[in-house]
Amino acid sequence: MLNCKTVATPINVNEKLQLDDGIEKADGSSFRSLVGGLIYLTLTRPDISFSVGVISRFMHRPSKHHLRAAKRILRYVIGTTGFELCDWAGNLDDRKSVSGNFFTLSSAAITWSSKKQPTIVLSFSEVEYVAAASST
C-alpha cells in the first residue's frame, strides 16, 4: 500500500455502508486485523477516528465493500496533510449522526473524541449544536 494512490478524505461521503449490503463477504480475520491496527492508529491520528468508528461497526460480518472502505483510510493516512470531520445521519441503520471534537494547546493535540449522538437530529445545524454542547 506504500505506492498506492492517495485520497483527500478518509471516507467517501457518498458511499453509505450498511450491515446487509448484498455484497460478497470479505475475510473476517484480515478485516478485523486491519481495523484493529487502524484503531491503534487513532491514538495519534484523531482525524481518522470517525472513519474507523464507522467501519468498526462491521467487525462481525464484513463485506468487500467494508474492506475497501478500510483500505481507503490507509490511503488517506499515507497522503494526509490536513483534515476535517462532519456527519449528518450517516448511519443508515439508525440514522444517528456523529459528533467529533479536537482541542489543541500550543499546536499539540491534548484531547479529541468521535462519538455517535444519542438522538436523531433533523438538520445539519442541529448536528452542529449537539456537537458543540457535547464538547464543553
PDB file of C-alpha atoms in Angstrom:
ATOM      1  CA  MET A   1       0.000   0.000   0.000  1.00  0.00           C
ATOM      2  CA  LEU A   2       3.010   2.322   0.181  1.00  0.00           C
ATOM      3  CA  ASN A   3       2.843   3.109  -3.534  1.00  0.00           C
ATOM      4  CA  CYS A   4      -0.951   3.399  -3.665  1.00  0.00           C
ATOM      5  CA  LYS A   5      -2.907   6.359  -4.994  1.00  0.00           C
ATOM      6  CA  THR A   6      -3.707   8.631  -2.045  1.00  0.00           C
ATOM      7  CA  VAL A   7      -7.139  10.152  -1.328  1.00  0.00           C
ATOM      8  CA  ALA A   8      -8.145  13.504   0.171  1.00  0.00           C
ATOM      9  CA  THR A   9     -10.697  12.137   2.660  1.00  0.00           C
ATOM     10  CA  PRO A  10     -10.650   9.040   4.879  1.00  0.00           C
ATOM     11  CA  ILE A  11     -14.204   8.053   3.933  1.00  0.00           C
ATOM     12  CA  ASN A  12     -16.322   8.620   0.843  1.00  0.00           C
ATOM     13  CA  VAL A  13     -19.317  10.686   1.987  1.00  0.00           C
ATOM     14  CA  ASN A  14     -21.398   9.496  -0.974  1.00  0.00           C
ATOM     15  CA  GLU A  15     -20.820   5.847  -0.075  1.00  0.00           C
ATOM     16  CA  LYS A  16     -23.160   4.662   2.676  1.00  0.00           C
ATOM     17  CA  LEU A  17     -22.113   1.486   4.470  1.00  0.00           C
ATOM     18  CA  GLN A  18     -24.726  -0.959   5.725  1.00  0.00           C
ATOM     19  CA  LEU A  19     -24.588  -4.263   7.539  1.00  0.00           C
ATOM     20  CA  ASP A  20     -26.520  -6.215   4.900  1.00  0.00           C
ATOM     21  CA  ASP A  21     -25.285  -4.589   1.701  1.00  0.00           C
ATOM     22  CA  GLY A  22     -25.689  -7.678  -0.502  1.00  0.00           C
ATOM     23  CA  ILE A  23     -22.001  -7.674  -1.460  1.00  0.00           C
ATOM     24  CA  GLU A  24     -19.735 -10.719  -1.167  1.00  0.00           C
ATOM     25  CA  LYS A  25     -18.323 -11.183   2.331  1.00  0.00           C
ATOM     26  CA  ALA A  26     -14.636 -10.465   2.995  1.00  0.00           C
ATOM     27  CA  ASP A  27     -12.199 -12.491   5.093  1.00  0.00           C
ATOM     28  CA  GLY A  28     -13.232 -11.569   8.637  1.00  0.00           C
ATOM     29  CA  SER A  29      -9.839 -12.256  10.201  1.00  0.00           C
ATOM     30  CA  SER A  30      -7.971  -9.960   7.799  1.00  0.00           C
ATOM     31  CA  PHE A  31     -10.603  -7.241   8.160  1.00  0.00           C
ATOM     32  CA  ARG A  32     -10.502  -7.372  11.967  1.00  0.00           C
ATOM     33  CA  SER A  33      -6.702  -7.239  11.932  1.00  0.00           C
ATOM     34  CA  LEU A  34      -6.739  -4.189   9.648  1.00  0.00           C
ATOM     35  CA  VAL A  35      -9.390  -2.398  11.717  1.00  0.00           C
ATOM     36  CA  GLY A  36      -7.527  -3.237  14.932  1.00  0.00           C
ATOM     37  CA  GLY A  37      -4.431  -1.575  13.506  1.00  0.00           C
ATOM     38  CA  LEU A  38      -6.481   1.455  12.489  1.00  0.00           C
ATOM     39  CA  ILE A  39      -7.992   1.680  15.985  1.00  0.00           C
ATOM     40  CA  TYR A  40      -4.461   1.738  17.411  1.00  0.00           C
ATOM     41  CA  LEU A  41      -3.512   4.425  14.884  1.00  0.00           C
ATOM     42  CA  THR A  42      -6.331   6.690  16.116  1.00  0.00           C
ATOM     43  CA  LEU A  43      -4.276   7.255  19.284  1.00  0.00           C
ATOM     44  CA  THR A  44      -2.008   9.529  17.259  1.00  0.00           C
ATOM     45  CA  ARG A  45      -4.272  10.292  14.297  1.00  0.00           C
ATOM     46  CA  PRO A  46      -7.592  11.627  15.653  1.00  0.00           C
ATOM     47  CA  ASP A  47      -8.582  12.735  12.151  1.00  0.00           C
ATOM     48  CA  ILE A  48      -9.442   9.128  11.289  1.00  0.00           C
ATOM     49  CA  SER A  49     -11.472   8.431  14.460  1.00  0.00           C
ATOM     50  CA  PHE A  50     -14.824   8.964  12.753  1.00  0.00           C
ATOM     51  CA  SER A  51     -13.998   6.776   9.752  1.00  0.00           C
ATOM     52  CA  VAL A  52     -12.557   3.984  11.890  1.00  0.00           C
ATOM     53  CA  GLY A  53     -15.657   4.156  14.088  1.00  0.00           C
ATOM     54  CA  VAL A  54     -17.851   3.682  11.021  1.00  0.00           C
ATOM     55  CA  ILE A  55     -16.025   0.623   9.667  1.00  0.00           C
ATOM     56  CA  SER A  56     -15.616  -0.960  13.110  1.00  0.00           C
ATOM     57  CA  ARG A  57     -19.403  -1.443  13.216  1.00  0.00           C
ATOM     58  CA  PHE A  58     -18.976  -4.266  10.705  1.00  0.00           C
ATOM     59  CA  MET A  59     -16.334  -6.363  12.508  1.00  0.00           C
ATOM     60  CA  HIS A  60     -18.596  -9.391  12.936  1.00  0.00           C
ATOM     61  CA  ARG A  61     -19.685  -9.649   9.278  1.00  0.00           C
ATOM     62  CA  PRO A  62     -17.543  -7.544   6.883  1.00  0.00           C
ATOM     63  CA  SER A  63     -18.156  -7.386   3.153  1.00  0.00           C
ATOM     64  CA  LYS A  64     -15.686  -6.485   0.423  1.00  0.00           C
ATOM     65  CA  HIS A  65     -17.312  -3.041   0.427  1.00  0.00           C
ATOM     66  CA  HIS A  66     -16.329  -2.591   4.094  1.00  0.00           C
ATOM     67  CA  LEU A  67     -12.792  -3.827   3.369  1.00  0.00           C
ATOM     68  CA  ARG A  68     -12.485  -1.308   0.537  1.00  0.00           C
ATOM     69  CA  ALA A  69     -13.562   1.467   2.952  1.00  0.00           C
ATOM     70  CA  ALA A  70     -10.905   0.346   5.475  1.00  0.00           C
ATOM     71  CA  LYS A  71      -8.204   0.392   2.807  1.00  0.00           C
ATOM     72  CA  ARG A  72      -9.333   3.889   1.801  1.00  0.00           C
ATOM     73  CA  ILE A  73      -8.489   5.064   5.338  1.00  0.00           C
ATOM     74  CA  LEU A  74      -4.963   3.702   4.878  1.00  0.00           C
ATOM     75  CA  ARG A  75      -4.676   5.524   1.543  1.00  0.00           C
ATOM     76  CA  TYR A  76      -5.774   8.719   3.303  1.00  0.00           C
ATOM     77  CA  VAL A  77      -3.213   8.308   6.098  1.00  0.00           C
ATOM     78  CA  ILE A  78      -0.413   7.890   3.571  1.00  0.00           C
ATOM     79  CA  GLY A  79      -1.261  11.184   1.831  1.00  0.00           C
ATOM     80  CA  THR A  80      -2.616  13.349   4.671  1.00  0.00           C
ATOM     81  CA  THR A  81      -1.549  16.911   5.322  1.00  0.00           C
ATOM     82  CA  GLY A  82      -4.758  18.210   7.000  1.00  0.00           C
ATOM     83  CA  PHE A  83      -8.270  17.086   7.979  1.00  0.00           C
ATOM     84  CA  GLU A  84     -11.913  17.989   8.615  1.00  0.00           C
ATOM     85  CA  LEU A  85     -14.774  15.930  10.115  1.00  0.00           C
ATOM     86  CA  CYS A  86     -18.522  16.181   9.578  1.00  0.00           C
ATOM     87  CA  ASP A  87     -21.500  13.783   9.568  1.00  0.00           C
ATOM     88  CA  TRP A  88     -25.275  14.120   9.471  1.00  0.00           C
ATOM     89  CA  ALA A  89     -27.438  10.993   9.811  1.00  0.00           C
ATOM     90  CA  GLY A  90     -24.627   8.961   8.278  1.00  0.00           C
ATOM     91  CA  ASN A  91     -25.576   5.638   9.865  1.00  0.00           C
ATOM     92  CA  LEU A  92     -28.253   4.177   7.597  1.00  0.00           C
ATOM     93  CA  ASP A  93     -29.262   1.588  10.177  1.00  0.00           C
ATOM     94  CA  ASP A  94     -30.391   4.040  12.885  1.00  0.00           C
ATOM     95  CA  ARG A  95     -29.982   7.495  11.203  1.00  0.00           C
ATOM     96  CA  LYS A  96     -27.885   8.873  14.053  1.00  0.00           C
ATOM     97  CA  SER A  97     -25.123  11.405  13.482  1.00  0.00           C
ATOM     98  CA  VAL A  98     -21.561  11.502  14.770  1.00  0.00           C
ATOM     99  CA  SER A  99     -20.056  14.352  16.816  1.00  0.00           C
ATOM    100  CA  GLY A 100     -16.355  14.973  16.861  1.00  0.00           C
ATOM    101  CA  ASN A 101     -14.070  17.439  18.565  1.00  0.00           C
ATOM    102  CA  PHE A 102     -10.369  18.168  18.608  1.00  0.00           C
ATOM    103  CA  PHE A 103      -8.608  20.542  21.005  1.00  0.00           C
ATOM    104  CA  THR A 104      -5.001  21.712  20.896  1.00  0.00           C
ATOM    105  CA  LEU A 105      -2.661  23.617  23.173  1.00  0.00           C
ATOM    106  CA  SER A 106       0.395  25.243  21.564  1.00  0.00           C
ATOM    107  CA  SER A 107      -0.191  23.242  18.359  1.00  0.00           C
ATOM    108  CA  ALA A 108      -0.237  19.924  20.236  1.00  0.00           C
ATOM    109  CA  ALA A 109      -3.326  17.744  20.468  1.00  0.00           C
ATOM    110  CA  ILE A 110      -4.493  17.471  24.064  1.00  0.00           C
ATOM    111  CA  THR A 111      -7.910  15.835  23.612  1.00  0.00           C
ATOM    112  CA  TRP A 112     -10.210  14.561  20.886  1.00  0.00           C
ATOM    113  CA  SER A 113     -13.250  12.354  20.522  1.00  0.00           C
ATOM    114  CA  SER A 114     -15.646  10.950  17.972  1.00  0.00           C
ATOM    115  CA  LYS A 115     -18.988   9.612  19.241  1.00  0.00           C
ATOM    116  CA  LYS A 116     -22.349   8.638  17.848  1.00  0.00           C
ATOM    117  CA  GLN A 117     -25.002  11.104  19.039  1.00  0.00           C
ATOM    118  CA  PRO A 118     -27.690   9.595  21.302  1.00  0.00           C
ATOM    119  CA  THR A 119     -30.570  11.253  19.419  1.00  0.00           C
ATOM    120  CA  ILE A 120     -31.683  11.539  15.807  1.00  0.00           C
ATOM    121  CA  VAL A 121     -31.368  15.101  14.522  1.00  0.00           C
ATOM    122  CA  LEU A 122     -33.389  16.677  11.716  1.00  0.00           C
ATOM    123  CA  SER A 123     -30.909  19.150  10.226  1.00  0.00           C
ATOM    124  CA  PHE A 124     -27.210  19.730   9.775  1.00  0.00           C
ATOM    125  CA  SER A 125     -27.440  22.816  12.009  1.00  0.00           C
ATOM    126  CA  GLU A 126     -28.846  20.691  14.813  1.00  0.00           C
ATOM    127  CA  VAL A 127     -25.914  18.273  14.409  1.00  0.00           C
ATOM    128  CA  GLU A 128     -23.537  21.201  14.935  1.00  0.00           C
ATOM    129  CA  TYR A 129     -25.402  22.411  18.042  1.00  0.00           C
ATOM    130  CA  VAL A 130     -25.378  18.950  19.622  1.00  0.00           C
ATOM    131  CA  ALA A 131     -21.675  18.584  18.805  1.00  0.00           C
ATOM    132  CA  ALA A 132     -20.872  21.983  20.344  1.00  0.00           C
ATOM    133  CA  ALA A 133     -22.811  21.139  23.501  1.00  0.00           C
ATOM    134  CA  SER A 134     -21.031  17.806  23.922  1.00  0.00           C
ATOM    135  CA  SER A 135     -17.613  19.467  23.503  1.00  0.00           C
ATOM    136  CA  THR A 136     -17.941  21.727  26.542  1.00  0.00           C
TER     137      THR A 136
END
